[in-house]
Short mmCIF file of C-alpha atoms in Angstrom, two decimals:
data_model
loop_
_atom_site.label_atom_id
_atom_site.label_comp_id
_atom_site.label_asym_id
_atom_site.label_seq_id
_atom_site.Cartn_x
_atom_site.Cartn_y
_atom_site.Cartn_z
CA MET Y 1 15.71 -17.08 15.85
CA LEU Y 2 12.77 -14.71 16.01
CA THR Y 3 12.20 -13.28 19.45
CA ALA Y 4 8.66 -12.89 20.66
CA THR Y 5 9.46 -10.04 23.17
CA PRO Y 6 8.42 -7.06 21.12
CA HIS Y 7 5.16 -8.76 19.98
CA LEU Y 8 3.88 -11.28 22.71
CA ASN Y 9 0.67 -12.04 20.39
CA ALA Y 10 2.90 -13.48 17.61
CA PHE Y 11 3.05 -17.07 19.03
CA PRO Y 12 -0.01 -17.40 21.21
CA LYS Y 13 -1.10 -21.09 22.43
CA LEU Y 14 -4.79 -21.95 21.52
CA ASP Y 15 -6.97 -23.23 24.30
CA ASP Y 16 -8.99 -26.11 24.19
CA PHE Y 17 -11.86 -24.82 22.89
CA GLN Y 18 -10.20 -23.21 20.20
CA ARG Y 19 -8.18 -26.24 19.48
CA SER Y 20 -11.42 -28.05 19.06
CA ILE Y 21 -12.80 -25.45 16.57
CA ILE Y 22 -9.39 -26.25 14.52
CA ARG Y 23 -9.98 -30.06 14.82
CA GLU Y 24 -13.52 -29.90 13.40
CA ARG Y 25 -12.22 -28.41 10.20
CA GLY Y 26 -9.17 -30.30 9.54
CA ARG Y 27 -7.59 -33.91 9.68
CA CYS Y 28 -4.61 -34.69 12.06
CA GLU Y 29 -1.61 -36.38 10.42
CA THR Y 30 1.86 -37.43 11.58
CA PHE Y 31 4.97 -36.38 10.28
CA PRO Y 32 8.47 -38.00 10.47
CA ASP Y 33 11.57 -35.66 11.44
CA GLY Y 34 12.41 -33.57 8.78
CA ALA Y 35 9.37 -33.82 6.73
CA CYS Y 36 8.01 -30.43 5.43
CA LEU Y 37 4.34 -29.50 5.94
CA PHE Y 38 4.95 -26.52 3.17
CA ARG Y 39 7.66 -25.11 1.23
CA ALA Y 40 8.40 -21.30 0.50
CA GLY Y 41 7.01 -20.84 -2.82
CA ASP Y 42 3.70 -23.14 -2.21
CA VAL Y 43 0.51 -21.03 -2.90
CA ASP Y 44 -2.46 -21.49 -0.69
CA PHE Y 45 -0.69 -23.62 1.67
CA ASP Y 46 -2.25 -25.24 4.52
CA PHE Y 47 -2.68 -24.17 8.16
CA PHE Y 48 -1.31 -26.52 10.72
CA LEU Y 49 -2.21 -26.75 14.39
CA VAL Y 50 0.53 -28.49 16.26
CA THR Y 51 -0.83 -31.32 18.55
CA LYS Y 52 2.23 -33.09 19.39
CA GLY Y 53 5.83 -32.36 19.07
CA ARG Y 54 7.58 -29.30 17.54
CA VAL Y 55 7.30 -27.67 13.86
CA LYS Y 56 10.12 -25.43 12.92
CA ILE Y 57 9.81 -22.47 10.54
CA LEU Y 58 12.86 -21.98 8.12
CA GLU Y 59 13.98 -19.32 5.81
CA SER Y 60 16.78 -19.44 3.23
CA THR Y 61 16.75 -15.99 1.30
CA SER Y 62 19.81 -15.16 2.90
CA GLY Y 63 21.85 -17.97 1.34
CA VAL Y 64 21.85 -19.94 4.40
CA GLU Y 65 18.96 -21.88 5.74
CA ARG Y 66 18.12 -20.87 9.26
CA VAL Y 67 15.38 -21.43 11.96
CA VAL Y 68 13.52 -18.60 12.52
CA ALA Y 69 10.55 -19.85 14.92
CA ILE Y 70 9.53 -23.00 16.64
CA HIS Y 71 5.82 -24.05 16.91
CA GLU Y 72 5.25 -26.41 19.84
CA GLU Y 73 2.01 -28.11 20.98
CA GLY Y 74 -1.20 -25.78 20.75
CA GLN Y 75 0.65 -23.35 18.69
CA PHE Y 76 -0.01 -23.00 14.73
CA THR Y 77 1.72 -22.15 11.54
CA GLY Y 78 0.92 -19.22 8.86
CA ASP Y 79 1.07 -15.66 8.46
CA VAL Y 80 -0.74 -12.86 6.32
CA ASP Y 81 -0.20 -14.84 3.05
CA PHE Y 82 -3.06 -16.99 4.26
CA LEU Y 83 -5.28 -13.71 3.22
CA THR Y 84 -3.04 -12.39 0.42
CA ARG Y 85 -2.95 -15.82 -1.26
CA ARG Y 86 0.44 -15.19 -2.11
CA PRO Y 87 3.35 -17.66 -2.21
CA ALA Y 88 4.93 -18.72 1.24
CA VAL Y 89 7.95 -16.86 2.05
CA VAL Y 90 9.17 -19.40 4.55
CA SER Y 91 9.19 -23.34 4.89
CA ALA Y 92 7.69 -25.62 7.82
CA CYS Y 93 9.13 -28.69 8.70
CA ALA Y 94 8.60 -31.33 11.46
CA ASP Y 95 11.31 -30.86 14.09
CA GLY Y 96 11.35 -34.57 15.32
CA GLU Y 97 8.41 -36.73 14.82
CA CYS Y 98 5.28 -34.56 15.31
CA GLU Y 99 1.37 -34.53 15.03
CA ALA Y 100 -0.12 -31.65 13.31
CA CYS Y 101 -4.27 -30.93 12.31
CA ARG Y 102 -4.12 -29.96 8.80
CA VAL Y 103 -6.75 -27.28 7.69
CA PRO Y 104 -7.03 -26.13 4.23
CA ALA Y 105 -6.25 -22.18 3.57
CA THR Y 106 -9.79 -21.64 2.29
CA ALA Y 107 -11.43 -23.14 5.53
CA VAL Y 108 -9.13 -20.85 7.64
CA ARG Y 109 -10.50 -17.93 5.78
CA ASP Y 110 -13.95 -18.82 6.15
CA LEU Y 111 -13.21 -19.41 10.08
CA LEU Y 112 -11.97 -15.75 10.25
CA ASN Y 113 -15.32 -14.43 9.33
CA GLU Y 114 -17.50 -17.00 11.60
CA ILE Y 115 -15.50 -16.81 14.89
CA PRO Y 116 -14.52 -13.39 15.80
CA ALA Y 117 -12.57 -14.37 18.95
CA LEU Y 118 -10.44 -16.70 17.16
CA SER Y 119 -10.18 -14.43 14.06
CA GLU Y 120 -8.88 -11.55 16.09
CA LEU Y 121 -6.17 -13.83 17.54
CA LEU Y 122 -5.08 -15.43 14.07
CA LEU Y 123 -5.02 -12.05 12.56
CA GLN Y 124 -2.69 -10.35 15.26
CA ALA Y 125 -0.49 -13.36 14.95
CA PHE Y 126 -0.04 -13.14 11.37
CA THR Y 127 0.50 -9.70 11.41
CA ALA Y 128 3.05 -9.59 14.19
CA ARG Y 129 4.96 -12.55 12.49
CA ARG Y 130 5.56 -10.75 9.31
CA GLU Y 131 6.79 -7.50 11.10
CA LEU Y 132 9.08 -9.80 13.41
CA LEU Y 133 10.20 -11.56 10.47
CA GLN Y 134 11.34 -8.36 8.45
CA ALA Y 135 12.66 -6.74 11.79
CA ASN Y 136 15.06 -9.95 12.08
CA GLY Y 137 17.12 -9.81 9.00
CA PHE Y 138 14.75 -11.25 6.74
CA VAL Y 139 15.99 -10.87 3.10
CA GLY Y 140 12.98 -11.74 0.99
CA THR Y 141 13.22 -10.38 -2.62
CA ARG Y 142 16.32 -8.67 -3.45
CA VAL Y 143 16.50 -5.39 -5.31
CA VAL Y 144 19.82 -4.14 -6.51
CA GLY Y 145 19.95 -0.97 -8.09
CA TYR Y 146 21.47 2.62 -7.85
CA LYS Y 147 20.04 4.85 -5.58
CA GLU Y 148 19.76 7.51 -8.23
CA CYS Y 149 17.87 5.28 -10.50
CA PRO Y 150 14.13 6.12 -10.69
CA SER Y 151 13.28 2.42 -11.70
CA THR Y 152 14.80 1.04 -8.52
CA ASN Y 153 12.77 3.66 -6.63
CA ARG Y 154 9.82 2.88 -8.16
CA ILE Y 155 10.12 -0.86 -7.68
CA ASN Y 156 11.26 -0.45 -4.17
CA GLU Y 157 7.94 1.97 -3.55
CA PHE Y 158 5.58 -0.70 -5.23
CA LEU Y 159 7.17 -3.66 -2.99
CA PHE Y 160 6.70 -1.39 0.13
CA ARG Y 161 3.01 -0.31 -0.65
CA ASN Y 162 2.21 -4.14 -1.27
CA ARG Y 163 4.09 -5.33 1.86
CA VAL Y 164 6.26 -7.67 -0.12
CA PRO Y 165 9.35 -8.30 2.16
CA TYR Y 166 12.16 -7.01 0.25
CA THR Y 167 15.95 -5.86 0.57
CA TRP Y 168 17.37 -3.07 -1.50
CA THR Y 169 21.16 -3.05 -1.92
CA ASP Y 170 22.87 0.20 -3.74
CA ALA Y 171 24.33 -1.35 -6.90
CA GLY Y 172 27.17 1.25 -6.20
CA SER Y 173 28.32 -0.45 -3.29
CA GLU Y 174 30.88 -3.09 -2.62
CA GLU Y 175 28.03 -5.36 -1.62
CA GLY Y 176 25.67 -4.31 -4.66
CA ALA Y 177 28.96 -5.05 -6.64
CA ARG Y 178 29.13 -8.57 -5.59
CA LEU Y 179 25.39 -9.30 -5.62
CA LEU Y 180 25.40 -8.43 -9.32
CA LYS Y 181 28.24 -10.66 -10.01
CA GLN Y 182 26.82 -13.51 -8.27
CA TYR Y 183 23.05 -13.24 -9.31
CA ALA Y 184 23.33 -11.42 -12.81
CA PRO Y 185 26.60 -11.68 -14.57
CA GLY Y 186 26.46 -9.90 -18.02
CA HIS Y 187 23.33 -8.02 -17.24
CA LYS Y 188 23.69 -4.47 -18.52
CA HIS Y 189 20.49 -2.96 -16.78
CA THR Y 190 19.50 -2.23 -13.11
CA PRO Y 191 17.72 -2.81 -11.14
CA ILE Y 192 18.13 -6.60 -10.90
CA ILE Y 193 15.38 -8.32 -8.94
CA VAL Y 194 16.09 -11.60 -7.69
CA CYS Y 195 13.22 -13.56 -6.24
CA ALA Y 196 12.88 -14.96 -2.93
CA ASN Y 197 13.58 -18.47 -4.09
CA THR Y 198 16.46 -17.05 -6.13
CA SER Y 199 15.14 -18.97 -9.27
CA VAL Y 200 13.77 -15.84 -11.11
CA VAL Y 201 16.27 -12.99 -11.69
CA ALA Y 202 14.47 -9.99 -13.75
CA GLU Y 203 16.35 -7.27 -15.18
CA ASN Y 204 14.45 -3.87 -14.91
CA PRO Y 205 11.09 -5.31 -15.13
CA SER Y 206 7.60 -3.42 -15.37
CA LEU Y 207 5.67 -3.46 -12.35
CA VAL Y 208 3.32 -5.92 -14.05
CA GLN Y 209 6.23 -8.14 -14.93
CA LEU Y 210 7.54 -7.94 -11.55
CA ALA Y 211 4.06 -8.72 -9.79
CA ARG Y 212 3.60 -11.62 -12.26
CA CYS Y 213 6.76 -13.43 -11.85
CA MET Y 214 6.42 -13.09 -7.88
CA ARG Y 215 3.08 -14.32 -8.21
CA ILE Y 216 1.51 -11.49 -6.10
CA ARG Y 217 -1.11 -10.48 -8.73
CA PRO Y 218 -4.67 -12.09 -8.93
CA GLU Y 219 -6.06 -13.08 -12.03
CA MET Y 220 -9.03 -10.90 -13.13
CA PRO Y 221 -12.55 -12.55 -12.44
CA LYS Y 222 -14.21 -13.90 -15.38
CA GLU Y 223 -18.03 -13.46 -13.81
CA PRO Y 224 -19.31 -9.97 -13.38
CA MET Y 225 -18.46 -8.40 -10.07
CA ASP Y 226 -21.10 -6.58 -7.88
CA VAL Y 227 -18.77 -3.43 -7.11
CA VAL Y 228 -15.31 -2.40 -8.78
CA ILE Y 229 -13.63 0.14 -6.82
CA ILE Y 230 -10.98 2.14 -8.50
CA GLY Y 231 -8.25 3.41 -6.15
CA ALA Y 232 -6.75 1.81 -2.98
CA GLY Y 233 -6.72 4.94 -0.88
CA PRO Y 234 -8.79 5.58 2.22
CA ALA Y 235 -11.77 6.11 0.28
CA GLY Y 236 -11.47 3.17 -1.84
CA LEU Y 237 -10.46 0.77 1.00
CA ALA Y 238 -13.26 1.97 3.37
CA SER Y 239 -15.53 1.33 0.52
CA SER Y 240 -14.37 -1.96 -0.25
CA VAL Y 241 -14.32 -3.17 3.52
CA TYR Y 242 -17.87 -1.85 3.97
CA ALA Y 243 -18.90 -3.64 0.83
CA ALA Y 244 -17.20 -6.90 1.41
CA SER Y 245 -18.47 -7.00 4.99
CA GLU Y 246 -22.15 -6.98 3.73
CA GLY Y 247 -21.31 -10.13 1.39
CA LEU Y 248 -20.98 -8.21 -1.99
CA ARG Y 249 -18.27 -9.39 -4.69
CA VAL Y 250 -15.88 -6.69 -4.42
CA LEU Y 251 -12.59 -5.94 -6.17
CA VAL Y 252 -10.16 -2.97 -5.66
CA LEU Y 253 -7.97 -1.99 -8.80
CA ASP Y 254 -4.96 0.30 -8.22
CA SER Y 255 -2.11 1.24 -10.29
CA LEU Y 256 0.65 0.75 -7.52
CA GLY Y 257 -0.92 -0.74 -4.32
CA PRO Y 258 -2.75 0.13 -0.94
CA GLY Y 259 -2.49 3.81 0.62
CA GLY Y 260 -3.07 6.30 -2.01
CA GLN Y 261 -1.97 9.83 -1.15
CA ALA Y 262 -2.58 8.86 2.70
CA GLY Y 263 -0.05 6.09 1.92
CA THR Y 264 2.54 8.96 1.35
CA THR Y 265 1.80 10.42 4.70
CA SER Y 266 4.24 9.39 7.56
CA SER Y 267 1.84 10.19 10.64
CA ILE Y 268 -1.82 10.68 10.96
CA GLU Y 269 -2.44 12.14 14.18
CA ASN Y 270 -6.11 13.44 13.90
CA PHE Y 271 -7.89 10.17 12.61
CA ILE Y 272 -10.45 8.85 15.05
CA GLY Y 273 -8.98 5.91 17.37
CA PHE Y 274 -5.28 6.49 16.98
CA PRO Y 275 -4.35 8.80 19.69
CA SER Y 276 -0.69 8.36 19.15
CA GLY Y 277 -0.93 8.69 15.47
CA ILE Y 278 -0.60 6.06 12.73
CA SER Y 279 1.14 6.13 9.40
CA GLY Y 280 -0.76 6.19 6.18
CA THR Y 281 0.86 2.95 5.06
CA GLU Y 282 -0.12 1.08 8.31
CA LEU Y 283 -3.48 2.35 8.03
CA ALA Y 284 -3.94 1.02 4.62
CA ASN Y 285 -2.25 -2.37 5.57
CA ARG Y 286 -4.80 -2.69 8.38
CA ALA Y 287 -7.77 -1.92 6.01
CA HIS Y 288 -6.23 -4.15 3.44
CA LEU Y 289 -6.46 -7.14 5.83
CA GLN Y 290 -9.98 -6.37 6.82
CA LEU Y 291 -10.92 -6.38 3.14
CA LEU Y 292 -9.25 -9.81 2.57
CA LYS Y 293 -10.84 -11.14 5.70
CA PHE Y 294 -14.18 -10.29 4.43
CA GLY Y 295 -13.55 -11.87 0.97
CA GLY Y 296 -12.61 -9.07 -1.02
CA ARG Y 297 -9.48 -8.75 -3.29
CA ILE Y 298 -7.15 -6.19 -4.35
CA ALA Y 299 -5.14 -6.21 -7.73
CA ALA Y 300 -2.25 -4.21 -8.38
CA PRO Y 301 -0.49 -2.67 -10.56
CA VAL Y 302 -3.77 -2.47 -12.90
CA GLN Y 303 -4.36 0.57 -15.19
CA VAL Y 304 -8.04 1.39 -15.84
CA GLU Y 305 -8.20 2.75 -19.46
CA GLY Y 306 -12.03 3.22 -20.01
CA LEU Y 307 -15.57 2.76 -18.53
CA GLU Y 308 -18.64 2.27 -20.61
CA ARG Y 309 -22.05 0.55 -19.98
CA GLU Y 310 -22.68 -2.59 -21.49
CA GLY Y 311 -26.70 -3.58 -21.23
CA ASN Y 312 -27.35 -3.65 -17.36
CA LEU Y 313 -23.46 -3.96 -16.56
CA LEU Y 314 -20.67 -1.65 -16.58
CA LYS Y 315 -17.49 -2.72 -18.53
CA LEU Y 316 -14.01 -1.62 -17.70
CA THR Y 317 -11.29 -1.46 -20.21
CA LEU Y 318 -7.71 -2.54 -18.64
CA ASP Y 319 -4.36 -2.44 -19.80
CA GLY Y 320 -2.99 -5.72 -21.07
CA GLU Y 321 -6.14 -7.41 -19.41
CA GLU Y 322 -9.53 -8.64 -20.65
CA PRO Y 323 -12.53 -6.39 -20.12
CA LEU Y 324 -13.86 -6.40 -16.52
CA LEU Y 325 -17.78 -6.53 -16.01
CA THR Y 326 -19.46 -5.31 -12.84
CA HIS Y 327 -22.78 -4.04 -11.65
CA THR Y 328 -21.39 -0.94 -10.12
CA VAL Y 329 -18.15 1.21 -9.88
CA VAL Y 330 -16.86 3.39 -7.37
CA VAL Y 331 -14.30 5.82 -8.55
CA ALA Y 332 -11.82 6.62 -5.72
CA SER Y 333 -8.89 7.19 -8.03
CA GLY Y 334 -7.86 10.35 -5.77
CA ALA Y 335 -5.67 13.23 -6.81
CA LYS Y 336 -2.10 13.49 -7.51
CA TYR Y 337 0.33 16.31 -6.53
CA ARG Y 338 1.37 18.72 -9.28
CA ARG Y 339 4.76 18.61 -10.44
CA LEU Y 340 7.13 21.21 -9.00
CA PRO Y 341 7.19 24.09 -11.46
CA VAL Y 342 10.78 24.47 -11.59
CA GLU Y 343 12.78 24.20 -15.16
CA GLY Y 344 14.63 20.92 -15.12
CA ALA Y 345 12.71 19.36 -12.23
CA ALA Y 346 11.60 16.45 -14.47
CA ARG Y 347 15.42 14.97 -14.80
CA TYR Y 348 15.46 14.73 -11.16
CA GLU Y 349 12.12 13.08 -10.26
CA GLY Y 350 12.22 9.80 -8.73
CA THR Y 351 16.01 10.62 -7.60
CA SER Y 352 16.09 13.79 -5.85
CA ILE Y 353 12.39 15.07 -6.19
CA PHE Y 354 9.67 12.92 -4.45
CA TYR Y 355 6.04 13.17 -4.20
CA SER Y 356 5.71 11.03 -1.10
CA ALA Y 357 7.72 10.81 2.26
CA THR Y 358 7.72 7.25 3.67
CA SER Y 359 10.86 5.01 4.89
CA VAL Y 360 11.45 4.30 1.06
CA GLU Y 361 12.37 7.92 0.38
CA SER Y 362 13.84 8.94 3.90
CA ARG Y 363 16.41 6.23 4.07
CA LEU Y 364 18.02 7.95 0.91
CA CYS Y 365 18.13 11.31 2.63
CA ARG Y 366 19.68 10.37 5.99
CA GLU Y 367 22.03 13.15 7.24
CA SER Y 368 21.25 15.15 4.13
CA ASN Y 369 19.68 18.69 3.97
CA VAL Y 370 16.08 18.18 2.38
CA PHE Y 371 13.48 20.89 1.21
CA VAL Y 372 9.70 20.01 1.59
CA VAL Y 373 7.28 22.38 -0.57
CA GLY Y 374 3.53 22.98 0.48
CA GLY Y 375 1.52 24.22 3.15
CA GLY Y 376 -1.09 21.48 3.78
CA ASN Y 377 -1.00 18.61 6.39
CA SER Y 378 0.78 16.38 4.02
CA ALA Y 379 3.76 19.00 3.60
CA GLY Y 380 3.88 19.26 7.54
CA GLN Y 381 3.73 15.62 8.32
CA ALA Y 382 6.66 14.89 5.88
CA ALA Y 383 8.68 17.68 7.31
CA MET Y 384 8.19 16.29 10.75
CA PHE Y 385 9.00 12.85 9.56
CA LEU Y 386 12.27 13.68 7.65
CA SER Y 387 13.35 15.70 10.44
CA GLN Y 388 14.09 12.55 12.37
CA THR Y 389 16.84 11.38 10.05
CA ALA Y 390 17.76 14.48 7.86
CA ARG Y 391 20.49 16.80 8.88
CA SER Y 392 18.28 19.66 8.00
CA VAL Y 393 14.63 20.27 6.61
CA ARG Y 394 13.46 23.33 5.05
CA LEU Y 395 9.51 23.86 4.73
CA VAL Y 396 9.02 26.19 1.60
CA LEU Y 397 5.55 28.02 1.19
CA ARG Y 398 4.35 30.55 -1.23
CA ASN Y 399 2.36 32.32 1.11
CA ASN Y 400 2.94 33.79 4.60
CA ASP Y 401 0.50 31.93 6.72
CA LEU Y 402 1.64 28.49 7.86
CA GLY Y 403 -1.88 27.89 9.47
CA ALA Y 404 -3.89 28.51 6.41
CA LYS Y 405 -4.32 24.87 5.33
CA MET Y 406 -2.48 23.19 8.12
CA SER Y 407 -3.66 21.79 11.43
CA ASN Y 408 -2.90 23.84 14.43
CA TYR Y 409 -0.95 20.88 16.23
CA LEU Y 410 1.42 20.54 13.09
CA VAL Y 411 2.05 24.02 12.83
CA GLU Y 412 3.28 24.46 16.48
CA ARG Y 413 5.19 21.14 16.43
CA LEU Y 414 7.06 22.48 13.10
CA LYS Y 415 7.90 25.62 15.06
CA ARG Y 416 9.29 23.85 17.99
CA THR Y 417 11.61 21.26 16.05
CA PRO Y 418 15.03 22.64 15.76
CA ASN Y 419 16.37 21.30 12.54
CA ILE Y 420 13.29 22.56 10.66
CA THR Y 421 13.30 25.92 9.00
CA ILE Y 422 10.28 27.73 7.50
CA HIS Y 423 10.39 29.78 4.60
CA LEU Y 424 7.50 31.97 3.68
CA ASN Y 425 6.73 33.94 0.83
CA SER Y 426 9.29 31.82 -1.08
CA GLU Y 427 9.71 29.41 -3.75
CA ILE Y 428 12.36 27.26 -5.46
CA THR Y 429 13.36 28.97 -8.67
CA ALA Y 430 16.51 26.98 -9.88
CA LEU Y 431 17.82 23.27 -9.52
CA HIS Y 432 21.52 22.41 -9.92
CA GLY Y 433 23.51 19.05 -9.91
CA LYS Y 434 24.39 16.28 -12.42
CA SER Y 435 22.53 13.00 -12.04
CA LEU Y 436 21.40 13.86 -8.54
CA LEU Y 437 20.51 17.24 -7.00
CA GLU Y 438 23.26 19.01 -5.11
CA ARG Y 439 21.89 22.54 -4.70
CA LEU Y 440 19.04 24.92 -5.52
CA GLU Y 441 18.13 28.69 -5.52
CA LEU Y 442 15.27 29.81 -2.76
CA THR Y 443 13.69 33.26 -3.58
CA ASN Y 444 11.88 35.19 -1.11
CA ARG Y 445 9.36 37.07 -3.40
CA ALA Y 446 8.26 39.60 -0.47
CA GLU Y 447 12.08 40.41 0.12
CA GLY Y 448 13.35 40.06 -3.42
CA THR Y 449 16.31 38.12 -2.42
CA THR Y 450 17.67 34.87 -3.49
CA GLN Y 451 19.89 32.25 -1.89
CA GLU Y 452 21.80 29.41 -3.12
CA LEU Y 453 21.43 26.70 -0.73
CA PRO Y 454 22.85 22.79 -0.55
CA ALA Y 455 20.37 20.25 -1.07
CA THR Y 456 19.86 16.38 -1.67
CA ALA Y 457 16.13 16.07 -1.95
CA ILE Y 458 13.07 18.01 -2.45
CA PHE Y 459 9.31 16.38 -1.48
CA SER Y 460 6.61 18.49 -3.33
CA PHE Y 461 3.15 18.57 -1.89
CA ILE Y 462 1.50 21.45 -3.74
CA GLY Y 463 -1.79 21.59 -5.30
CA ALA Y 464 -3.82 18.34 -6.76
CA SER Y 465 -5.05 17.49 -9.95
CA PRO Y 466 -7.89 14.56 -9.93
CA ASN Y 467 -7.24 11.36 -11.55
CA THR Y 468 -10.03 11.21 -13.84
CA GLY Y 469 -8.37 10.90 -17.62
CA PHE Y 470 -9.69 7.41 -17.95
CA LEU Y 471 -13.25 8.33 -17.43
CA PRO Y 472 -15.79 8.92 -20.52
CA ALA Y 473 -17.10 12.46 -21.12
CA GLU Y 474 -20.60 10.89 -20.10
CA ILE Y 475 -19.44 11.44 -16.39
CA ALA Y 476 -19.61 15.31 -15.70
CA ARG Y 477 -16.80 17.13 -14.17
CA ASP Y 478 -16.18 20.78 -13.02
CA GLU Y 479 -13.73 23.17 -14.86
CA ALA Y 480 -10.88 21.47 -12.99
CA GLY Y 481 -11.66 17.95 -13.66
CA PHE Y 482 -13.38 16.90 -10.21
CA LEU Y 483 -16.27 14.79 -10.47
CA LEU Y 484 -19.94 15.92 -9.97
CA THR Y 485 -22.18 13.96 -7.79
CA GLY Y 486 -25.61 14.14 -6.49
CA GLU Y 487 -27.45 17.44 -6.83
CA GLN Y 488 -24.34 18.97 -8.57
CA VAL Y 489 -25.22 16.59 -11.42
CA VAL Y 490 -29.02 17.95 -11.48
CA GLN Y 491 -27.91 21.50 -11.31
CA ALA Y 492 -25.58 20.92 -14.38
CA GLY Y 493 -28.52 19.22 -16.25
CA ARG Y 494 -26.70 16.12 -16.59
CA TRP Y 495 -29.29 13.82 -14.96
CA ASP Y 496 -32.34 12.00 -17.19
CA LEU Y 497 -33.54 9.46 -14.74
CA LYS Y 498 -36.95 9.79 -12.75
CA ARG Y 499 -35.33 9.10 -9.29
CA PRO Y 500 -32.79 11.32 -7.89
CA PRO Y 501 -29.16 10.63 -7.89
CA CYS Y 502 -27.56 9.27 -4.66
CA PHE Y 503 -25.48 11.98 -3.07
CA LEU Y 504 -22.22 10.34 -4.26
CA GLU Y 505 -23.73 9.12 -7.68
CA THR Y 506 -22.10 10.69 -11.12
CA SER Y 507 -23.83 11.52 -14.12
CA MET Y 508 -23.55 7.88 -15.18
CA PRO Y 509 -25.82 5.92 -13.25
CA GLY Y 510 -24.24 2.99 -10.93
CA VAL Y 511 -20.99 4.96 -10.95
CA PHE Y 512 -20.04 6.67 -7.71
CA ALA Y 513 -17.36 9.03 -6.79
CA ALA Y 514 -15.62 8.94 -3.14
CA GLY Y 515 -12.72 10.95 -1.52
CA ASP Y 516 -10.36 13.40 -3.21
CA VAL Y 517 -11.56 13.02 -6.75
CA ARG Y 518 -15.06 14.38 -5.97
CA LYS Y 519 -16.10 18.02 -6.25
CA GLY Y 520 -16.39 19.48 -2.76
CA SER Y 521 -14.63 16.72 -0.77
CA THR Y 522 -12.38 17.82 2.09
CA PRO Y 523 -8.68 16.65 1.75
CA ARG Y 524 -8.56 14.67 5.09
CA VAL Y 525 -8.50 10.90 5.73
CA ALA Y 526 -11.58 10.95 7.89
CA PHE Y 527 -13.55 12.65 5.17
CA ALA Y 528 -12.57 10.17 2.46
CA SER Y 529 -13.45 7.06 4.64
CA GLY Y 530 -16.60 8.29 5.51
CA ASP Y 531 -16.94 8.94 1.39
CA GLY Y 532 -16.08 5.46 1.12
CA ALA Y 533 -18.56 4.04 3.60
CA MET Y 534 -21.47 6.30 2.28
CA ALA Y 535 -20.70 4.97 -1.41
CA VAL Y 536 -21.67 1.47 0.07
CA ALA Y 537 -24.99 2.85 0.97
CA CYS Y 538 -25.32 4.41 -2.46
CA ILE Y 539 -24.67 1.09 -4.11
CA HIS Y 540 -27.69 -0.48 -2.13
CA ILE Y 541 -29.97 2.27 -3.22
CA TYR Y 542 -28.88 1.84 -6.86
CA ARG Y 543 -29.44 -1.84 -6.57
CA SER Y 544 -33.08 -1.31 -5.54
CA PHE Y 545 -33.41 1.42 -8.24
CA PRO Y 546 -31.16 0.37 -11.20
CA VAL Y 547 -31.21 2.28 -14.59
#
């Protein structure tokens, strides 16, 4: 059973005033011993406040049903899926005859906005319970695939980013072979996905197929939105939270899930309010919960293919979906790291060459020799994170100044870490290995020397190209593809309206750019978040003075 010691706020008891608030919004019922209040797989399941007796929480994804928690009088059921509206991952049943006050999920979501003190308590409990569940051996969705398989690693990253409980088992292991025989005899392709209720087995699905079969991808709205935000990195999430908190109808679209480039960062230590640092994934998760609390939604994976004006509205063309209409758009699609410019690199991508460093990738590199390429904060943070589990980490820079683009605190920390070696004036010039990388050649341009070194993985953080290929030519860009906004649009001769463009407005009125996709932005989480907040101010200006 789950222990509450690490998270004392996971199983709080409501006081008399808080219980009265719940009772006002629900109805009390009596349940006989063993009766289920909700089952794993139920969607939009109800919230229950235990008023007499006990309710037990059960999970059975490991193949054997077990009790993971007991709620007693004054305690309540539920976790983050109240907000995400995804299927329940556990069941709740009466442990002996009990009484409980039932509140519909929609009423609970309304309550989170209306009563801040109760909202904070519930959100802390919901979040802590999910963390405890995963820390105590909860299996969730099973992914069985080979570690050298790019599809397996892509699916693992998708589930990780979208906070779906899952367990990955290497198909090449003894346990992996047993699971393949148990769940998917006769299947020829991996990875094999076994959903939490074991009723659906998918063979190497696309991300869209996976999201739909797991019922975690919401339907696209039929009515026009107030704002659609393209990209769920810091800029997009900040914009979505501020817009939703001000009552706008908000939908965020992302091709993978919350996080963006920040989601690849293991520890952000210079973001205000987090003196001990916070991972990019955790920051994104918190912002996602805030968005859901205020009634906004995220849809992933969704690929935007086009944008055009349709009367007074903007129309987004989506891959495999009906067009989406909205009054305004915030383009926060960010930038992606450029591919490692070494011959043969493409065949190792997703198995030995990565463009992010989260726990998904790091567990593939335990006690291994890894290389990190790049001179910015993302590269430095990745090197520090990987040094905790890798045998050795080599940081490779083309120039001779580690502090040129990296924060001083990171530079000093890298120099003090014993298993990190810094290679200045250097670049990787050749790769060797069969299905996985085994060794590489590292050339020092200043000295004219090359050495061959063992290598398990390369983490590349070099340069960035804006994700703007889906946008029409009507939206002005600079020579590198970054979006022009505000006065830049005027100077480029791409603004025809009498009113001036807002600071973040592109050459298409009502379309705003925020974060790394914008020309002149600073590649830091705080700056991207500021852009996102400012975009909402621009939206209000546009709503007062539209096209």
